[in-house]
PDB file of C-alpha atoms in Angstrom:
ATOM      1  CA  MET E   1    -161.799 -89.432  41.384  1.00 43.00           C
ATOM      2  CA  LYS E   2    -162.477 -92.992  40.426  1.00 49.00           C
ATOM      3  CA  TYR E   3    -161.449 -95.564  43.034  1.00 53.00           C
ATOM      4  CA  ASN E   4    -157.733 -96.443  42.716  1.00 54.00           C
ATOM      5  CA  SER E   5    -157.277 -93.749  40.077  1.00 53.00           C
ATOM      6  CA  ASP E   6    -154.208 -91.545  39.973  1.00 55.00           C
ATOM      7  CA  ASN E   7    -155.506 -89.068  37.421  1.00 53.00           C
ATOM      8  CA  TYR E   8    -155.704 -86.148  39.844  1.00 54.00           C
ATOM      9  CA  LYS E   9    -155.407 -83.551  37.045  1.00 54.00           C
ATOM     10  CA  GLU E  10    -158.921 -84.431  35.884  1.00 59.00           C
ATOM     11  CA  SER E  11    -160.389 -84.364  39.376  1.00 70.00           C
ATOM     12  CA  ALA E  12    -163.326 -81.988  39.859  1.00 74.00           C
ATOM     13  CA  ILE E  13    -162.143 -81.299  43.404  1.00 78.00           C
ATOM     14  CA  LEU E  14    -159.236 -79.205  42.100  1.00 83.00           C
ATOM     15  CA  SER E  15    -161.521 -76.293  41.224  1.00 86.00           C
ATOM     16  CA  ILE E  16    -163.101 -76.501  44.681  1.00 87.00           C
ATOM     17  CA  ILE E  17    -159.648 -76.515  46.293  1.00 88.00           C
ATOM     18  CA  ASN E  18    -158.728 -73.391  44.325  1.00 90.00           C
ATOM     19  CA  GLU E  19    -161.877 -71.579  45.477  1.00 93.00           C
ATOM     20  CA  LEU E  20    -161.205 -72.506  49.117  1.00 93.00           C
ATOM     21  CA  LEU E  21    -157.607 -71.325  48.871  1.00 95.00           C
ATOM     22  CA  ILE E  22    -158.767 -67.975  47.466  1.00 96.00           C
ATOM     23  CA  VAL E  23    -160.779 -67.312  50.626  1.00 98.00           C
ATOM     24  CA  GLY E  24    -157.900 -68.362  52.875  1.00 96.00           C
ATOM     25  CA  ILE E  25    -158.896 -71.864  53.926  1.00 95.00           C
ATOM     26  CA  LYS E  26    -155.996 -74.211  54.677  1.00 96.00           C
ATOM     27  CA  ILE E  27    -156.172 -77.386  52.591  1.00 96.00           C
ATOM     28  CA  LEU E  28    -154.711 -80.707  53.690  1.00 95.00           C
ATOM     29  CA  VAL E  29    -155.029 -83.666  51.313  1.00 92.00           C
ATOM     30  CA  TYR E  30    -154.571 -87.295  52.294  1.00 93.00           C
ATOM     31  CA  GLU E  31    -153.103 -89.114  49.337  1.00 89.00           C
ATOM     32  CA  PRO E  32    -150.430 -91.724  50.009  1.00 91.00           C
ATOM     33  CA  ASN E  33    -149.778 -92.312  46.293  1.00 89.00           C
ATOM     34  CA  LEU E  34    -149.459 -88.710  45.117  1.00 85.00           C
ATOM     35  CA  ASN E  35    -145.895 -87.849  44.161  1.00 86.00           C
ATOM     36  CA  VAL E  36    -146.444 -84.306  42.931  1.00 84.00           C
ATOM     37  CA  SER E  37    -147.084 -81.070  44.754  1.00 86.00           C
ATOM     38  CA  ILE E  38    -150.064 -78.758  44.497  1.00 84.00           C
ATOM     39  CA  ASP E  39    -149.424 -75.075  45.205  1.00 88.00           C
ATOM     40  CA  ASN E  40    -150.429 -74.049  48.741  1.00 93.00           C
ATOM     41  CA  VAL E  41    -151.802 -77.520  49.549  1.00 93.00           C
ATOM     42  CA  ILE E  42    -150.289 -79.825  52.152  1.00 94.00           C
ATOM     43  CA  ILE E  43    -150.148 -83.449  51.002  1.00 94.00           C
ATOM     44  CA  GLU E  44    -150.271 -85.876  53.941  1.00 96.00           C
ATOM     45  CA  LYS E  45    -149.392 -89.508  53.324  1.00 95.00           C
ATOM     46  CA  ASN E  46    -150.084 -90.680  56.885  1.00 96.00           C
ATOM     47  CA  PHE E  47    -153.810 -91.233  57.514  1.00 96.00           C
ATOM     48  CA  GLU E  48    -153.562 -90.918  61.300  1.00 96.00           C
ATOM     49  CA  LEU E  49    -151.773 -87.564  61.063  1.00 97.00           C
ATOM     50  CA  PHE E  50    -154.257 -86.434  58.430  1.00 97.00           C
ATOM     51  CA  THR E  51    -157.276 -87.182  60.620  1.00 97.00           C
ATOM     52  CA  LYS E  52    -155.735 -85.471  63.652  1.00 97.00           C
ATOM     53  CA  GLN E  53    -155.012 -82.299  61.674  1.00 97.00           C
ATOM     54  CA  SER E  54    -158.390 -82.131  59.908  1.00 97.00           C
ATOM     55  CA  ASP E  55    -161.460 -80.234  61.078  1.00 96.00           C
ATOM     56  CA  LEU E  56    -163.487 -81.487  58.118  1.00 96.00           C
ATOM     57  CA  ILE E  57    -162.861 -84.475  55.859  1.00 95.00           C
ATOM     58  CA  VAL E  58    -164.402 -84.286  52.398  1.00 91.00           C
ATOM     59  CA  ALA E  59    -164.439 -87.745  50.845  1.00 88.00           C
ATOM     60  CA  ASN E  60    -165.367 -88.750  47.328  1.00 82.00           C
ATOM     61  CA  ARG E  61    -166.943 -91.925  48.670  1.00 85.00           C
ATOM     62  CA  TRP E  62    -167.612 -93.548  52.038  1.00 88.00           C
ATOM     63  CA  ASP E  63    -165.017 -95.996  53.285  1.00 88.00           C
ATOM     64  CA  ARG E  64    -165.199 -98.106  56.433  1.00 90.00           C
ATOM     65  CA  GLY E  65    -161.871 -96.568  57.494  1.00 92.00           C
ATOM     66  CA  LEU E  66    -163.721 -93.270  58.013  1.00 94.00           C
ATOM     67  CA  GLU E  67    -166.141 -94.707  60.582  1.00 94.00           C
ATOM     68  CA  ALA E  68    -164.157 -93.438  63.596  1.00 96.00           C
ATOM     69  CA  TYR E  69    -164.229 -89.922  62.097  1.00 96.00           C
ATOM     70  CA  LYS E  70    -167.823 -89.890  60.847  1.00 94.00           C
ATOM     71  CA  ASP E  71    -168.632 -86.724  62.816  1.00 96.00           C
ATOM     72  CA  LYS E  72    -166.273 -84.735  60.628  1.00 96.00           C
ATOM     73  CA  VAL E  73    -166.755 -86.512  57.285  1.00 95.00           C
ATOM     74  CA  TYR E  74    -168.760 -85.062  54.409  1.00 92.00           C
ATOM     75  CA  THR E  75    -169.422 -87.294  51.438  1.00 89.00           C
ATOM     76  CA  ARG E  76    -172.147 -87.717  48.868  1.00 84.00           C
ATOM     77  CA  GLY E  77    -171.044 -91.322  48.329  1.00 77.00           C
ATOM     78  CA  ILE E  78    -173.068 -93.120  50.962  1.00 68.00           C
ATOM     79  CA  TRP E  79    -172.765 -96.581  49.427  1.00 68.00           C
ATOM     80  CA  ILE E  80    -169.717 -98.758  49.924  1.00 62.00           C
ATOM     81  CA  ARG E  81    -168.864-100.182  46.509  1.00 60.00           C
ATOM     82  CA  ASP E  82    -166.209-100.309  43.728  1.00 53.00           C
TER      83      ASP E  82
END
């Protein structure tokens, strides 16, 4: 999603989440501003809890706050901008 966007319904990641759920992968989403639920997806609003519970973090873009977790972060957004 676009930085600071709340239009999750248009997010391309939703189709990926659905495919992962179909094969039985547990999905945990960090989104402190999301006030809706997504079936079979855990929404975590606390970043520290999110990082402790995550084996892999898929990020839309790189953020300096991910530096401590870089060994488990996957992102195609290698540039820090927006």
